[in-house]
Amino acid sequence: MGLIDTILEKNPSLNSGMSIDITKGCKSSEFGRKDTPSVEQVVRAAILKEFKGWTYRELEYAQSDSRICAAFIKLDERKPYSFQVWQKYISKVRAESLQEFLVNLNRIAIHEGLEDLNAIRTDSTVVETNIHFPTNNSLVWDCIKEAHRLLSKLADKEGIAVRNYTSEAKSAYFKINHAKADKRVAMFKKQLTRFTKSINQVDKFVKKKDYSTVASVLLVKALERLLPLMRQVYSMTERREIKAEAVPNDEKIFSIYELHTDIIVKGSRDVQFGHKINLTDCKSKLILDCQILKGNPSDKSLLQGSMENVIEKYGKIPKSVATDGGYASKANQEYVREKGVVNVVFNKIVGSLKNITSSQNMETRLKKWRSGIEGTISNLKRRFKLYRCNWKGWEHYQAKVLWGVIAYNIRVMTGLVVNALQSR
């Protein structure tokens, strides 16, 4: 923490991008008791939270329990901020500002001689969204359950009667899960009949306009957003389960709560639900570039973008590039060579494609070195809990991943500085 404290003290401009996000919508004043955190405190608290793997509640507790935490956040004898305050301000930081912070942090490491950018390696992984495994049966149940939750709140505020379909639907949901194949169609038909009644009930209350409170209007807005999702889930379930049609992935949704979720299939591995993350690191193990992607693009389409980002952001062309076999293609090889890279190594090559290196020994060394990025990915997922993102929404998903990458880079930088001091 001493290292990042020194970096933040000597480079106040690091927070400039985040400052715009954090102060947006806030009125500044020289009066009052200053009971909201400063931009610097928000950045420091977010870094400490990710570095330690704390929840917001644990961060709140640590302010009182740990003098190191209080000193790092610069509480200065003030009362600790609540977890709600931290969540409010940390969640305002956009992914674009975090990308800028990451690049500027890496530039400091490069300027201090911790990295020379002579060699880079690239690989992709998947960070899951916080959803259960999606099936047509579970999505239908989620829709009925969520519709009743919102309608019940609306009924309490407006004094209206709503029909409860959750009891029968829940029972049918469990029965379908354990039903044999020859009985599933009939059971799905009955469940979809209940689902239709639930959709019609939601539609009726959405069309009704004379609501008496603001809270009721907000609930109706939520029902308006839910209604097209219910209809989409009905359509894909009917097509797949009743008509036995194949539904294309771009016509599916995998969660009514995390709509941005993509289905990711990498080779013969298990299907995952989340987003593909393309990472580029270097000899020091600092992550230079983190692309958070929508859809399931081929690895072959990602290498050129990674190279462009590294060259543009750091102003240097690497001497060597090593990647997994999924990135291997003649076009990628030619593109990298045109950029001025001397050694281009793909871990696995097919057909007539050959690695381009200065020697056989260099090719062997780069292949072995490339496998080290698997350790970087494993470290990110285990130490910084990026195997699954529990922040809600696409914007917050991106922010959570980037906060984890920043915390990882800070730990790597700390190790590099300690090693440099010990070698003197």
PDB file of N, CA, C and O in Angstrom, residues 185 237-247:
ATOM      1  N   VAL A 185     -43.152 -32.215 -23.192  1.00  0.00           N
ATOM      2  CA  VAL A 185     -43.929 -31.358 -24.081  1.00  0.00           C
ATOM      3  C   VAL A 185     -45.278 -31.020 -23.457  1.00  0.00           C
ATOM      4  O   VAL A 185     -45.696 -29.852 -23.418  1.00  0.00           O
ATOM      5  N   THR A 237     -39.170 -20.366 -25.886  1.00  0.00           N
ATOM      6  CA  THR A 237     -39.530 -21.622 -25.217  1.00  0.00           C
ATOM      7  C   THR A 237     -40.498 -22.430 -26.064  1.00  0.00           C
ATOM      8  O   THR A 237     -40.353 -23.658 -26.207  1.00  0.00           O
ATOM      9  N   GLU A 238     -41.490 -21.756 -26.635  1.00  0.00           N
ATOM     10  CA  GLU A 238     -42.462 -22.453 -27.487  1.00  0.00           C
ATOM     11  C   GLU A 238     -41.776 -23.054 -28.709  1.00  0.00           C
ATOM     12  O   GLU A 238     -42.025 -24.205 -29.069  1.00  0.00           O
ATOM     13  N   ARG A 239     -40.888 -22.291 -29.331  1.00  0.00           N
ATOM     14  CA  ARG A 239     -40.208 -22.778 -30.529  1.00  0.00           C
ATOM     15  C   ARG A 239     -39.313 -23.981 -30.222  1.00  0.00           C
ATOM     16  O   ARG A 239     -39.279 -24.952 -30.976  1.00  0.00           O
ATOM     17  N   ARG A 240     -38.619 -23.916 -29.092  1.00  0.00           N
ATOM     18  CA  ARG A 240     -37.664 -24.975 -28.782  1.00  0.00           C
ATOM     19  C   ARG A 240     -38.330 -26.203 -28.179  1.00  0.00           C
ATOM     20  O   ARG A 240     -38.048 -27.340 -28.556  1.00  0.00           O
ATOM     21  N   GLU A 241     -39.196 -25.984 -27.202  1.00  0.00           N
ATOM     22  CA  GLU A 241     -39.741 -27.102 -26.429  1.00  0.00           C
ATOM     23  C   GLU A 241     -40.999 -27.713 -27.029  1.00  0.00           C
ATOM     24  O   GLU A 241     -41.234 -28.918 -26.879  1.00  0.00           O
ATOM     25  N   ILE A 242     -41.822 -26.917 -27.701  1.00  0.00           N
ATOM     26  CA  ILE A 242     -43.071 -27.424 -28.273  1.00  0.00           C
ATOM     27  C   ILE A 242     -42.904 -27.782 -29.755  1.00  0.00           C
ATOM     28  O   ILE A 242     -43.283 -28.864 -30.192  1.00  0.00           O
ATOM     29  N   LYS A 243     -42.294 -26.862 -30.506  1.00  0.00           N
ATOM     30  CA  LYS A 243     -42.155 -27.070 -31.948  1.00  0.00           C
ATOM     31  C   LYS A 243     -40.833 -27.721 -32.334  1.00  0.00           C
ATOM     32  O   LYS A 243     -40.621 -28.025 -33.512  1.00  0.00           O
ATOM     33  N   ALA A 244     -39.940 -27.907 -31.356  1.00  0.00           N
ATOM     34  CA  ALA A 244     -38.639 -28.550 -31.574  1.00  0.00           C
ATOM     35  C   ALA A 244     -37.796 -27.830 -32.628  1.00  0.00           C
ATOM     36  O   ALA A 244     -37.059 -28.447 -33.393  1.00  0.00           O
ATOM     37  N   GLU A 245     -37.893 -26.507 -32.667  1.00  0.00           N
ATOM     38  CA  GLU A 245     -37.076 -25.710 -33.576  1.00  0.00           C
ATOM     39  C   GLU A 245     -35.738 -25.367 -32.923  1.00  0.00           C
ATOM     40  O   GLU A 245     -35.627 -25.311 -31.709  1.00  0.00           O
ATOM     41  N   ALA A 246     -34.752 -25.109 -33.753  1.00  0.00           N
ATOM     42  CA  ALA A 246     -33.467 -24.612 -33.262  1.00  0.00           C
ATOM     43  C   ALA A 246     -33.521 -23.087 -33.252  1.00  0.00           C
ATOM     44  O   ALA A 246     -33.741 -22.465 -34.291  1.00  0.00           O
ATOM     45  N   VAL A 247     -33.322 -22.489 -32.090  1.00  0.00           N
ATOM     46  CA  VAL A 247     -33.395 -21.029 -31.953  1.00  0.00           C
ATOM     47  C   VAL A 247     -31.979 -20.461 -32.021  1.00  0.00           C
ATOM     48  O   VAL A 247     -31.115 -20.841 -31.224  1.00  0.00           O
TER      49      VAL A 247
END
